[in-house]
Short mmCIF file of C-alpha atoms in Angstrom, two decimals:
data_model
loop_
_atom_site.label_atom_id
_atom_site.label_comp_id
_atom_site.label_asym_id
_atom_site.label_seq_id
_atom_site.Cartn_x
_atom_site.Cartn_y
_atom_site.Cartn_z
CA MET A 1 -155.22 32.42 -95.52
CA ASN A 2 -151.68 31.46 -94.71
CA ASP A 3 -151.70 29.01 -91.79
CA THR A 4 -147.90 28.70 -91.75
CA HIS A 5 -147.18 32.35 -91.15
CA PRO A 6 -145.73 33.21 -87.72
CA ALA A 7 -148.30 34.43 -85.24
CA GLY A 8 -148.59 38.17 -85.03
CA ASN A 9 -146.83 38.77 -88.34
CA GLY A 10 -149.67 39.31 -90.80
CA PRO A 11 -149.52 41.52 -93.84
CA PRO A 12 -148.57 45.16 -93.14
CA GLY A 13 -151.52 47.27 -91.94
CA VAL A 14 -153.71 44.23 -91.09
CA LEU A 15 -154.85 43.65 -87.50
CA THR A 16 -154.43 39.97 -86.56
CA VAL A 17 -155.74 37.82 -83.72
CA ALA A 18 -152.33 38.02 -82.07
CA ASP A 19 -152.35 41.83 -82.36
CA VAL A 20 -155.79 42.05 -80.67
CA LEU A 21 -154.78 39.71 -77.82
CA ALA A 22 -151.81 41.97 -77.12
CA LEU A 23 -154.00 45.06 -76.63
CA PRO A 24 -154.16 46.23 -72.97
CA VAL A 25 -157.97 46.05 -72.99
CA LEU A 26 -157.74 42.27 -73.53
CA ALA A 27 -154.36 41.64 -71.90
CA ASP A 28 -155.91 42.64 -68.55
CA GLY A 29 -158.13 39.56 -68.83
CA GLN A 30 -155.04 37.29 -68.87
CA PRO A 31 -155.77 35.65 -72.23
CA GLN A 32 -154.51 32.13 -72.81
CA VAL A 33 -154.46 30.50 -76.24
CA VAL A 34 -155.79 26.97 -75.85
CA THR A 35 -155.97 25.88 -79.49
CA GLY A 36 -155.00 27.27 -82.89
CA VAL A 37 -151.63 28.83 -82.01
CA PRO A 38 -150.38 28.49 -85.63
CA HIS A 39 -153.43 30.49 -86.82
CA LEU A 40 -153.03 33.63 -84.73
CA ASP A 41 -151.99 35.54 -87.86
CA ARG A 42 -155.59 35.48 -89.10
CA PRO A 43 -156.81 39.00 -89.86
CA VAL A 44 -159.54 40.42 -87.66
CA GLY A 45 -162.10 42.39 -89.65
CA TRP A 46 -164.54 43.02 -86.80
CA VAL A 47 -165.40 42.08 -83.17
CA HIS A 48 -168.74 40.38 -82.42
CA ILE A 49 -170.21 39.95 -78.95
CA THR A 50 -172.72 37.11 -78.79
CA GLU A 51 -174.71 35.05 -76.33
CA LEU A 52 -176.64 33.22 -79.03
CA THR A 53 -176.55 29.52 -79.68
CA ASP A 54 -176.24 30.16 -83.44
CA PRO A 55 -174.02 33.27 -83.77
CA ALA A 56 -172.71 32.25 -87.19
CA SER A 57 -175.90 33.46 -88.86
CA PHE A 58 -174.89 37.03 -87.95
CA LEU A 59 -171.28 36.75 -89.12
CA LYS A 60 -169.61 37.37 -92.51
CA GLY A 61 -166.14 36.03 -91.74
CA GLY A 62 -163.05 37.47 -90.09
CA GLU A 63 -164.80 38.28 -86.78
CA LEU A 64 -163.29 37.85 -83.34
CA VAL A 65 -166.18 36.31 -81.38
CA LEU A 66 -166.49 37.26 -77.70
CA THR A 67 -168.70 35.22 -75.37
CA THR A 68 -169.17 34.49 -71.66
CA GLY A 69 -169.93 30.86 -72.52
CA MET A 70 -173.53 31.11 -71.39
CA PRO A 71 -175.07 30.00 -74.73
CA LEU A 72 -172.86 26.96 -75.22
CA PRO A 73 -174.84 23.70 -75.51
CA ASP A 74 -174.39 21.13 -72.76
CA ASP A 75 -173.88 18.19 -75.12
CA ALA A 76 -170.71 17.48 -77.11
CA ALA A 77 -172.62 17.24 -80.40
CA GLY A 78 -174.15 20.67 -79.83
CA VAL A 79 -170.75 22.16 -79.02
CA GLN A 80 -169.30 20.61 -82.16
CA ARG A 81 -172.12 22.08 -84.23
CA TYR A 82 -171.55 25.50 -82.63
CA VAL A 83 -167.83 25.42 -83.49
CA ASP A 84 -168.46 24.03 -86.97
CA GLU A 85 -170.73 26.95 -87.82
CA LEU A 86 -168.12 29.47 -86.63
CA ALA A 87 -165.36 27.73 -88.59
CA ASP A 88 -167.48 27.40 -91.72
CA VAL A 89 -168.30 31.11 -91.82
CA GLY A 90 -164.62 31.98 -91.34
CA ALA A 91 -164.54 33.40 -87.82
CA ALA A 92 -161.05 34.56 -86.86
CA ALA A 93 -161.13 33.21 -83.27
CA LEU A 94 -163.40 32.41 -80.34
CA VAL A 95 -162.71 34.17 -77.02
CA ILE A 96 -164.52 32.81 -73.96
CA GLU A 97 -164.57 34.46 -70.55
CA LEU A 98 -164.09 31.95 -67.67
CA VAL A 99 -165.89 33.94 -65.00
CA ARG A 100 -169.64 33.29 -65.03
CA ARG A 101 -170.47 29.80 -66.35
CA TYR A 102 -167.08 28.14 -66.68
CA HIS A 103 -163.81 28.29 -64.78
CA ARG A 104 -162.03 26.04 -67.26
CA PRO A 105 -162.81 25.49 -70.94
CA PRO A 106 -165.04 22.44 -71.55
CA ASP A 107 -163.22 19.50 -73.08
CA ALA A 108 -165.84 19.25 -75.83
CA LEU A 109 -165.16 22.87 -76.82
CA VAL A 110 -161.38 22.40 -76.79
CA ASN A 111 -161.63 19.24 -78.90
CA ALA A 112 -164.02 20.82 -81.39
CA CYS A 113 -161.84 23.94 -81.84
CA ARG A 114 -158.71 21.84 -82.20
CA LEU A 115 -160.41 19.64 -84.80
CA ARG A 116 -161.45 22.66 -86.92
CA GLY A 117 -158.25 24.69 -86.40
CA LEU A 118 -160.22 27.53 -84.77
CA PRO A 119 -158.17 29.56 -82.26
CA LEU A 120 -159.76 29.26 -78.80
CA VAL A 121 -158.73 31.89 -76.27
CA THR A 122 -159.77 31.94 -72.61
CA LEU A 123 -159.93 34.99 -70.33
CA ALA A 124 -159.26 34.34 -66.65
CA LYS A 125 -160.60 37.73 -65.54
CA ASP A 126 -163.65 39.78 -66.33
CA VAL A 127 -163.23 42.01 -69.41
CA ASN A 128 -165.48 44.83 -70.63
CA PHE A 129 -166.49 43.42 -74.02
CA LEU A 130 -167.97 46.73 -75.15
CA GLU A 131 -164.68 48.49 -74.52
CA VAL A 132 -162.90 45.76 -76.49
CA THR A 133 -165.15 46.37 -79.49
CA GLN A 134 -164.65 50.13 -79.29
CA VAL A 135 -160.86 49.87 -79.21
CA VAL A 136 -160.54 47.20 -81.90
CA HIS A 137 -163.09 48.81 -84.21
CA ALA A 138 -161.33 52.15 -83.93
CA LEU A 139 -158.06 50.46 -84.92
CA ILE A 140 -159.70 48.60 -87.81
CA LEU A 141 -161.45 51.66 -89.17
CA GLY A 142 -158.35 53.78 -88.74
CA GLY A 143 -156.30 51.13 -90.53
CA GLN A 144 -158.84 50.98 -93.34
CA ALA A 145 -158.72 54.75 -93.75
CA GLU A 146 -154.93 54.71 -93.84
CA ALA A 147 -154.98 51.81 -96.29
CA MET A 148 -157.31 53.80 -98.53
CA ARG A 149 -154.95 56.78 -98.36
CA ARG A 150 -151.98 54.56 -99.24
CA THR A 151 -153.91 53.01 -102.12
CA GLN A 152 -154.77 56.48 -103.37
CA ARG A 153 -151.11 57.47 -103.24
CA ILE A 154 -150.23 54.34 -105.25
CA HIS A 155 -152.76 55.24 -107.95
CA GLU A 156 -151.56 58.84 -108.05
CA MET A 157 -147.92 57.77 -108.37
CA PHE A 158 -148.56 55.42 -111.28
CA THR A 159 -150.85 57.92 -112.96
CA ALA A 160 -148.03 60.48 -112.81
CA LEU A 161 -145.57 57.94 -114.24
CA THR A 162 -147.93 57.18 -117.12
CA LEU A 163 -148.68 60.82 -117.89
CA ARG A 164 -145.02 61.72 -118.21
CA GLY A 165 -144.30 58.72 -120.41
CA ALA A 166 -142.04 56.85 -117.99
CA GLY A 167 -140.07 53.97 -119.47
CA PRO A 168 -140.24 50.39 -118.17
CA GLU A 169 -137.09 50.77 -116.05
CA GLU A 170 -138.56 53.72 -114.17
CA VAL A 171 -141.88 51.93 -113.69
CA VAL A 172 -140.25 48.82 -112.21
CA ARG A 173 -138.00 50.95 -110.01
CA ALA A 174 -141.00 52.86 -108.64
CA ALA A 175 -142.82 49.61 -107.86
CA ALA A 176 -139.86 48.24 -105.91
CA GLU A 177 -139.52 51.46 -103.94
CA MET A 178 -143.24 51.58 -103.11
CA CYS A 179 -143.51 48.05 -101.73
CA GLY A 180 -139.95 47.52 -100.52
CA ARG A 181 -139.71 44.25 -102.45
CA THR A 182 -137.72 43.05 -105.44
CA VAL A 183 -139.64 43.49 -108.71
CA VAL A 184 -138.70 41.79 -112.00
CA LEU A 185 -140.07 42.15 -115.52
CA GLU A 186 -139.69 39.03 -117.66
CA ASN A 187 -140.63 38.15 -121.23
CA LEU A 188 -142.55 35.15 -122.52
CA VAL A 189 -139.50 32.85 -122.51
CA HIS A 190 -138.75 33.67 -118.86
CA GLN A 191 -135.79 35.97 -119.46
CA ALA A 192 -135.47 38.64 -116.77
CA LEU A 193 -135.36 41.91 -118.70
CA ILE A 194 -135.45 44.36 -115.78
CA CYS A 195 -134.63 43.64 -112.14
CA GLU A 196 -134.93 46.17 -109.35
CA PRO A 197 -133.69 44.49 -106.14
CA SER A 198 -134.87 45.66 -102.74
CA GLY A 199 -133.30 44.41 -99.56
CA GLY A 200 -131.02 42.04 -101.46
CA THR A 201 -128.74 41.73 -104.46
CA VAL A 202 -129.27 41.05 -108.15
CA GLU A 203 -127.42 37.77 -107.69
CA GLU A 204 -129.88 36.61 -105.01
CA ALA A 205 -132.87 37.70 -107.09
CA LEU A 206 -131.85 36.29 -110.48
CA THR A 207 -129.72 33.19 -109.86
CA GLY A 208 -131.42 30.28 -111.60
CA TRP A 209 -134.14 32.65 -112.78
CA GLU A 210 -135.57 30.69 -115.70
CA GLN A 211 -135.96 27.44 -113.75
CA ARG A 212 -137.52 29.21 -110.76
CA SER A 213 -139.83 31.23 -112.99
CA ARG A 214 -141.06 28.19 -114.90
CA ALA A 215 -141.83 26.49 -111.58
CA THR A 216 -144.51 29.11 -110.88
CA GLY A 217 -146.43 28.14 -114.02
CA ALA A 218 -148.32 30.40 -116.44
CA ASN A 219 -150.87 32.41 -114.48
CA ASP A 220 -153.52 34.94 -115.43
CA PRO A 221 -154.79 36.79 -112.33
CA THR A 222 -152.57 38.75 -109.97
CA ALA A 223 -151.85 36.26 -107.18
CA ALA A 224 -149.09 34.37 -105.40
CA TYR A 225 -147.97 31.21 -107.20
CA GLY A 226 -145.41 28.44 -107.10
CA PRO A 227 -143.38 26.91 -104.30
CA ALA A 228 -141.58 30.23 -103.69
CA GLY A 229 -144.83 32.16 -103.40
CA TRP A 230 -144.08 34.78 -106.08
CA LEU A 231 -146.70 37.45 -106.68
CA THR A 232 -147.18 37.74 -110.45
CA ALA A 233 -149.28 39.79 -112.85
CA PRO A 234 -149.49 39.44 -116.65
CA VAL A 235 -148.49 42.35 -118.88
CA GLU A 236 -150.73 42.36 -121.93
CA TYR A 237 -152.77 44.46 -124.32
CA GLN A 238 -155.98 43.49 -126.10
CA GLY A 239 -155.41 39.81 -125.40
CA GLU A 240 -151.77 39.79 -126.52
CA ARG A 241 -149.44 38.87 -123.69
CA TRP A 242 -145.97 40.43 -123.66
CA GLY A 243 -144.61 39.04 -120.41
CA ARG A 244 -145.29 39.34 -116.73
CA VAL A 245 -144.13 41.34 -113.76
CA VAL A 246 -143.04 39.48 -110.64
CA MET A 247 -142.80 40.60 -107.03
CA LEU A 248 -140.54 38.43 -104.88
CA PRO A 249 -141.36 37.79 -101.21
CA ALA A 250 -139.16 39.45 -98.63
CA ARG A 251 -136.57 37.18 -97.10
CA THR A 252 -137.56 38.06 -93.53
CA ASP A 253 -141.27 37.34 -93.40
CA GLY A 254 -141.94 34.66 -95.97
CA PRO A 255 -144.23 34.72 -98.99
CA VAL A 256 -146.94 37.02 -97.56
CA PHE A 257 -148.33 39.86 -99.64
CA GLY A 258 -150.92 42.39 -98.58
CA PRO A 259 -153.64 44.15 -100.61
CA GLU A 260 -151.30 47.09 -101.23
CA ASP A 261 -148.69 44.81 -102.82
CA ILE A 262 -151.35 43.46 -105.17
CA THR A 263 -152.45 47.01 -106.03
CA VAL A 264 -148.85 48.03 -106.74
CA LEU A 265 -148.25 45.03 -108.99
CA GLU A 266 -151.50 45.49 -110.93
CA ARG A 267 -150.75 49.18 -111.51
CA THR A 268 -147.18 48.25 -112.49
CA ALA A 269 -148.52 45.88 -115.15
CA MET A 270 -150.84 48.60 -116.48
CA ALA A 271 -148.06 51.20 -116.56
CA LEU A 272 -145.75 48.74 -118.35
CA THR A 273 -148.42 48.18 -120.99
CA VAL A 274 -148.59 51.93 -121.65
CA ALA A 275 -144.78 52.20 -121.66
CA ARG A 276 -144.60 49.40 -124.24
CA LEU A 277 -147.08 51.22 -126.46
CA ILE A 278 -145.39 54.64 -126.37
CA HIS A 279 -141.72 53.57 -126.40
CA SER A 280 -140.64 52.07 -129.71
CA THR A 281 -137.54 50.21 -128.47
CA PRO A 282 -138.38 46.53 -127.82
CA TRP A 283 -137.91 45.45 -124.21
CA GLU A 284 -135.36 42.79 -125.12
CA ARG A 285 -133.18 45.23 -127.04
CA ALA A 286 -133.32 47.77 -124.22
CA ALA A 287 -132.41 45.02 -121.73
CA HIS A 288 -129.37 44.04 -123.85
CA ARG A 289 -128.31 47.67 -124.13
CA ASN A 290 -128.63 48.36 -120.40
CA ALA A 291 -126.86 45.15 -119.39
CA LEU A 292 -124.01 45.88 -121.80
CA ARG A 293 -123.62 49.46 -120.62
CA ASP A 294 -123.53 48.33 -116.99
CA LEU A 295 -120.78 45.83 -117.84
CA VAL A 296 -118.75 48.41 -119.77
CA ASP A 297 -119.17 51.08 -117.08
CA GLN A 298 -118.63 48.54 -114.27
CA ARG A 299 -121.84 49.46 -112.49
CA HIS A 300 -122.55 46.00 -111.05
CA ARG A 301 -122.08 45.64 -107.30
CA SER A 302 -120.26 42.33 -107.72
CA ALA A 303 -119.13 39.79 -110.28
CA GLY A 304 -121.94 37.52 -109.06
CA ASP A 305 -124.52 40.22 -109.82
CA ALA A 306 -123.14 40.59 -113.36
CA ARG A 307 -123.20 36.82 -114.00
CA ALA A 308 -126.73 36.40 -112.61
CA ARG A 309 -128.12 39.29 -114.63
CA CYS A 310 -126.57 38.14 -117.91
CA ALA A 311 -127.58 34.52 -117.30
CA ALA A 312 -131.16 35.65 -116.65
CA LEU A 313 -131.06 37.31 -120.10
CA GLY A 314 -130.13 33.98 -121.68
CA LEU A 315 -126.37 34.57 -121.94
CA PRO A 316 -124.26 31.52 -120.99
CA THR A 317 -121.73 32.41 -118.30
CA ALA A 318 -120.20 29.09 -117.22
CA ARG A 319 -117.21 27.73 -119.18
CA THR A 320 -117.61 30.57 -121.67
CA ARG A 321 -115.18 32.83 -123.52
CA PHE A 322 -116.15 36.40 -124.28
CA VAL A 323 -115.01 38.79 -127.02
CA ALA A 324 -115.80 42.51 -127.10
CA ILE A 325 -116.53 44.08 -130.49
CA LEU A 326 -116.98 47.77 -131.17
CA VAL A 327 -118.71 48.95 -134.34
CA ASP A 328 -117.93 52.63 -134.92
CA LEU A 329 -120.36 53.72 -137.63
CA ARG A 330 -118.64 57.10 -137.97
CA ALA A 331 -120.94 60.13 -138.22
CA GLY A 332 -124.05 59.63 -140.29
CA GLY A 333 -124.41 55.87 -139.99
CA GLY A 334 -126.49 55.76 -136.82
CA GLY A 335 -130.16 55.19 -136.09
CA THR A 336 -131.79 52.07 -134.73
CA GLU A 337 -131.37 49.88 -137.83
CA PRO A 338 -127.69 48.92 -137.37
CA GLU A 339 -128.27 47.76 -133.80
CA ALA A 340 -131.30 45.70 -134.82
CA ARG A 341 -129.56 44.22 -137.87
CA LEU A 342 -126.45 43.22 -135.93
CA LEU A 343 -128.56 41.56 -133.24
CA GLN A 344 -130.52 39.70 -135.89
CA GLU A 345 -127.29 38.58 -137.59
CA LEU A 346 -126.03 37.23 -134.28
CA ARG A 347 -129.26 35.31 -133.71
CA THR A 348 -129.22 33.95 -137.26
CA ALA A 349 -125.71 32.65 -136.65
CA GLY A 350 -126.93 31.01 -133.44
CA ILE A 351 -124.36 32.82 -131.31
CA PRO A 352 -125.43 34.09 -127.89
CA GLY A 353 -124.36 37.62 -127.08
CA LEU A 354 -125.36 41.11 -126.06
CA VAL A 355 -125.81 43.91 -128.61
CA GLY A 356 -126.45 47.52 -127.67
CA GLU A 357 -125.68 51.12 -128.50
CA LEU A 358 -122.99 52.40 -126.14
CA ALA A 359 -122.86 55.93 -127.57
CA PRO A 360 -124.20 57.71 -130.65
CA ASP A 361 -122.93 55.89 -133.77
CA ARG A 362 -121.10 53.34 -131.62
CA ILE A 363 -122.51 49.84 -131.07
CA GLY A 364 -121.07 47.29 -128.68
CA ILE A 365 -121.29 43.52 -129.09
CA LEU A 366 -120.27 40.96 -126.48
CA LEU A 367 -119.93 37.45 -127.90
CA ALA A 368 -120.36 34.45 -125.60
CA LEU A 369 -118.49 31.48 -127.06
CA ARG A 370 -117.99 27.83 -126.21
CA PRO A 371 -114.43 26.87 -125.18
CA SER A 372 -113.48 25.56 -128.64
CA GLN A 373 -115.49 28.00 -130.76
CA LEU A 374 -113.57 30.31 -133.14
CA TRP A 375 -114.53 33.97 -132.89
CA ARG A 376 -112.88 35.39 -136.03
CA PRO A 377 -115.40 33.95 -138.54
CA ILE A 378 -118.23 35.35 -136.43
CA VAL A 379 -116.64 38.81 -136.32
CA GLU A 380 -116.12 38.70 -140.10
CA ARG A 381 -119.82 37.94 -140.54
CA LEU A 382 -120.77 40.89 -138.33
CA CYS A 383 -118.30 43.08 -140.24
CA ARG A 384 -120.05 42.34 -143.52
CA THR A 385 -123.36 43.39 -141.99
CA ALA A 386 -121.91 46.57 -140.49
CA LEU A 387 -120.11 47.61 -143.70
CA SER A 388 -123.24 46.99 -145.76
CA LEU A 389 -125.08 49.47 -143.53
CA ALA A 390 -122.25 52.01 -143.20
CA PRO A 391 -119.32 51.55 -145.64
CA GLN A 392 -117.19 53.94 -143.58
CA ALA A 393 -117.69 51.88 -140.39
CA VAL A 394 -114.69 50.74 -138.36
CA VAL A 395 -114.97 47.44 -136.50
CA SER A 396 -112.46 46.91 -133.69
CA VAL A 397 -111.98 43.95 -131.36
CA GLY A 398 -110.66 43.70 -127.81
CA SER A 399 -108.79 40.77 -126.35
CA GLU A 400 -110.53 37.51 -125.51
CA ILE A 401 -111.60 37.14 -121.86
CA THR A 402 -113.02 34.37 -119.68
CA GLU A 403 -114.66 36.46 -116.93
CA LEU A 404 -117.54 38.90 -117.35
CA SER A 405 -115.83 41.19 -114.87
CA ASP A 406 -113.14 41.79 -117.52
CA THR A 407 -115.66 43.02 -120.09
CA ALA A 408 -114.82 46.67 -119.42
CA ARG A 409 -111.14 46.03 -120.13
CA SER A 410 -111.86 44.26 -123.42
CA PHE A 411 -114.13 47.10 -124.57
CA ARG A 412 -111.51 49.68 -123.55
CA GLU A 413 -109.02 47.90 -125.78
CA ALA A 414 -111.50 47.86 -128.67
CA ALA A 415 -112.15 51.57 -128.13
CA ARG A 416 -108.42 52.33 -128.22
CA VAL A 417 -108.13 50.49 -131.50
CA ALA A 418 -111.04 52.51 -132.92
CA GLU A 419 -109.52 55.76 -131.69
CA ALA A 420 -106.24 54.84 -133.36
CA THR A 421 -107.88 54.21 -136.72
CA PRO A 422 -107.85 57.32 -138.97
CA PRO A 423 -110.53 57.82 -141.62
CA GLY A 424 -109.67 55.83 -144.70
CA GLN A 425 -107.25 53.55 -142.83
CA PRO A 426 -106.75 50.48 -145.04
CA LEU A 427 -107.98 47.19 -143.62
CA PRO A 428 -105.46 44.45 -142.90
CA PRO A 429 -105.11 42.13 -145.92
CA ASP A 430 -106.57 39.10 -144.13
CA ARG A 431 -109.59 40.53 -142.33
CA SER A 432 -112.26 43.23 -142.15
CA PHE A 433 -111.66 44.39 -138.58
CA HIS A 434 -108.90 46.00 -136.55
CA GLU A 435 -107.31 44.77 -133.34
CA LEU A 436 -104.58 45.75 -130.91
CA CYS A 437 -101.74 44.25 -132.93
CA ASP A 438 -102.53 46.69 -135.77
CA ILE A 439 -101.59 49.73 -133.76
CA GLY A 440 -98.12 50.96 -134.75
CA LEU A 441 -96.49 54.29 -133.98
CA PRO A 442 -98.51 56.35 -136.51
CA ARG A 443 -101.84 55.01 -135.23
CA LEU A 444 -100.78 55.37 -131.62
CA LEU A 445 -99.88 59.00 -132.20
CA TYR A 446 -103.13 59.49 -134.11
CA ALA A 447 -105.05 58.32 -131.06
CA LEU A 448 -103.09 60.81 -128.92
CA ARG A 449 -103.30 63.68 -131.39
CA GLU A 450 -105.41 65.90 -129.14
CA ASP A 451 -102.96 65.60 -126.26
CA THR A 452 -101.07 68.92 -126.05
CA ARG A 453 -97.96 67.08 -124.92
CA ILE A 454 -97.74 65.41 -128.34
CA GLN A 455 -98.18 68.77 -130.03
CA GLU A 456 -95.53 70.37 -127.82
CA TYR A 457 -93.12 67.52 -128.49
CA ALA A 458 -93.44 67.81 -132.27
CA GLU A 459 -92.94 71.57 -132.12
CA GLN A 460 -90.00 71.37 -129.73
CA GLN A 461 -88.23 68.80 -131.91
CA LEU A 462 -88.95 70.24 -135.38
CA GLY A 463 -90.19 73.80 -134.95
CA ARG A 464 -86.91 75.53 -135.81
CA LEU A 465 -86.48 73.46 -138.94
CA ILE A 466 -90.02 74.23 -140.12
CA ASP A 467 -89.52 77.94 -139.43
CA HIS A 468 -86.28 77.94 -141.45
CA ASP A 469 -88.00 76.29 -144.42
CA THR A 470 -90.82 78.83 -144.25
CA GLN A 471 -88.51 81.84 -144.06
CA HIS A 472 -85.94 80.74 -146.65
CA GLY A 473 -88.02 78.67 -149.04
CA THR A 474 -86.00 75.52 -148.38
CA ASP A 475 -87.27 71.98 -147.93
CA LEU A 476 -84.99 70.57 -145.24
CA LEU A 477 -87.92 68.82 -143.56
CA THR A 478 -88.35 66.59 -146.63
CA THR A 479 -84.62 65.85 -146.65
CA LEU A 480 -84.84 64.83 -142.99
CA ARG A 481 -87.80 62.58 -143.81
CA HIS A 482 -85.86 60.79 -146.60
CA TYR A 483 -82.88 60.34 -144.32
CA LEU A 484 -84.91 58.91 -141.43
CA ASP A 485 -86.94 56.65 -143.74
CA ALA A 486 -83.66 55.30 -145.06
CA ALA A 487 -82.59 54.42 -141.48
CA GLY A 488 -79.61 56.83 -141.75
CA ASN A 489 -78.34 55.58 -145.10
CA LYS A 490 -77.22 58.77 -146.86
CA THR A 491 -76.84 57.22 -150.30
CA THR A 492 -80.39 55.86 -150.22
CA ALA A 493 -81.71 59.13 -148.85
CA ALA A 494 -79.96 61.13 -151.65
CA ARG A 495 -81.40 58.84 -154.32
CA ARG A 496 -84.93 59.19 -152.90
CA GLY A 497 -84.61 62.95 -152.80
CA ALA A 498 -82.98 63.15 -156.27
CA LEU A 499 -79.97 64.89 -154.72
CA SER A 500 -76.25 64.52 -155.15
CA ARG A 501 -74.34 63.05 -152.22
CA GLU A 502 -72.57 66.37 -151.65
CA THR A 503 -75.90 68.25 -151.50
CA MET A 504 -77.30 65.64 -149.15
CA TYR A 505 -74.28 65.96 -146.82
CA GLN A 506 -74.58 69.74 -146.84
CA ARG A 507 -78.30 69.66 -146.01
CA LEU A 508 -77.82 67.14 -143.23
CA ARG A 509 -75.16 69.41 -141.65
CA SER A 510 -77.63 72.33 -141.82
CA ILE A 511 -80.30 70.20 -140.15
CA GLU A 512 -77.91 69.19 -137.36
CA ARG A 513 -76.98 72.83 -136.78
CA LEU A 514 -80.60 74.10 -136.76
CA LEU A 515 -81.87 71.34 -134.48
CA ASP A 516 -78.71 70.94 -132.41
CA ARG A 517 -78.85 67.21 -133.08
CA ASP A 518 -76.35 64.49 -133.98
CA LEU A 519 -77.91 62.54 -136.83
CA GLU A 520 -75.37 59.74 -136.36
CA SER A 521 -77.01 58.97 -133.02
CA GLY A 522 -79.62 56.19 -133.30
CA ALA A 523 -81.48 57.46 -130.22
CA GLN A 524 -81.69 61.01 -131.57
CA ARG A 525 -82.84 59.77 -134.97
CA THR A 526 -85.59 57.80 -133.18
CA GLU A 527 -86.72 60.94 -131.36
CA LEU A 528 -86.85 62.92 -134.59
CA HIS A 529 -88.69 60.10 -136.36
CA ALA A 530 -91.38 60.05 -133.64
CA ALA A 531 -91.71 63.85 -133.85
CA LEU A 532 -92.01 63.75 -137.64
CA THR A 533 -94.68 61.02 -137.44
CA ALA A 534 -96.60 63.09 -134.90
CA LEU A 535 -96.35 66.11 -137.18
CA ASP A 536 -97.78 64.11 -140.08
CA VAL A 537 -100.68 62.97 -137.91
CA LEU A 538 -101.40 66.52 -136.69
CA ARG A 539 -101.26 67.95 -140.20
CA ALA A 540 -103.59 65.26 -141.52
CA GLN A 541 -106.49 66.27 -139.22
#
C-alpha cells in the first residue's frame, strides 16, 4: 500500500476511500476526515456495516467500515483494542455517524486512529448505510467485471502477437501502447536494447540508464523496485535469464502501478521469451542495427534522444570522435556472418561502436573513439576481416565527426565513395579502404553514370565524331583521346598514336570541323575530356 500517494489518485480502475467519500450517497452526510488524510488512496474492496464490538473477526481487509458508534467501548483501552483489530486486519477506513450516540468523535477514538494511521471519517447527518453498500458494491463489482474484460483483452493481444511470431520491438511497442507507460527491454549488463517511450522522450527515459537500472537491484518477481519505483519482470527460459523488461512510472502520478500493469509486463516477458526462441538474430545485434539505421535515416526526434539511446547501448558519447565505415560486400557476399564477424573484430580490438546491416550486402560501422585515438589502424583491421569474407568487398570511409547528429552526413559520404568505386578499382597503395579524396573525375562520373544528363552530355559532345568513325571506318576518337591525354601537345599525341605530324594535324582539323570545336581552347579541350571520360565510364558498364 502506498501511503505517500495523493488522496483520491489510486491505480486506474480501483475505488479508493476518497472516491467513496465523494459519492452523493455519502456526501449528503457531510463527511469530515478526522485522521488518516494521507491514506485516503487506500482501495476499498467492500463496505461492511457493523454494530459489533469485535467487527474485525468478520473482515478480510480492504473494507470501509460503517458504524453509528453504538458498539464502541466506553474505556480508552477498549477503544484502542477496537481500532487495533481494524488496523491489523487491514480495514480501509472507519466511518462513524454522529447522530445517535455521539455528536463529536471521542478523543480516545481519534487518538487511536491517528496512532494506527487508520482514516477516521465522521458523518454529521444521518445516512442510509444500506444504500451506501448497494451503490459502492455495484461500483466495485462493475469495476471488477471491467477489469476482467481488460485483462482478457491483454491476454488476447499478447496471444495474437505470439501466434504471428512478433519480434521483440513489436512486443515492447504493444506493451507501451496498452499501459500508456514507457517500456524498456535491457540485457544482463543493463544496456537498454529496446525503448518505447510513452508520454515522454527517449532522452528522458534513457539518460543515465545503466546507473539508474543498477540502483533497482536484481529482482525475480514482477514488482516495483528501487528508489524510482520501476516495475520490472525477468525475461528467462528454463532457468536461463536473458534480461528483464522494465515499465517506468508515469511522470504525473508517481510510481503507482495497478494489477493491469503487472499483467501487461508479465505477458510482455513471456512474449519476449517466445520471440527470442523463434528469431535467430541476437537482441544486442538487432539493437545495434536499429540504432544505426535510425542514426543514418535521421529518425531520432532530437540530438538528445540519439545520445541517450546510444549511451544506453554502451556507446560513449561525451568527448568522443566518430567515424562512419561502409562495407559493401558486392552481390553474393551477404548473410549474417559478415555482420557478426565485424562486430566480434571490433570487440576483440576493444573499440566501442555500432555494427549493423543497412541494406542487403551493405554493412555500416560507427566507431566511437577517444580524442587522441587513431582510426586508420582500426579501419585497416576491419578491412582485413571484410576482405577475408568477401574478396570483392569495397570498404569506404566518411569524414570524422564529433556529434552523433552528423552521423547521417558521414555515412552519406561513405556511400558516395562506394558508389564511385567501379568493380576491380585498384586500392590506394597505402591502405585497404577508399575515402573522399580518392574520387577523381572518372570515379565521379562513374557514380553519376545512370544520370541521363551525363549520357546526353557525352552524346552531344562526341556523337558526331563517333558516327563518322562508324560510317567511314576511321578512328578519330582515338586520335582525340591521344591529343587530350597529351594536354594538347601534338608531337606527343602523334608519337602515342604512331602517326606522322602531318597526319596528326590533318586528323585534328577533321575533328574540329566535325565537332565545331577549337582544340586550341583550353576550356573546350576540358569539355571534350570530361565527355570522353564519361563515354569510357558508360561503355565500361
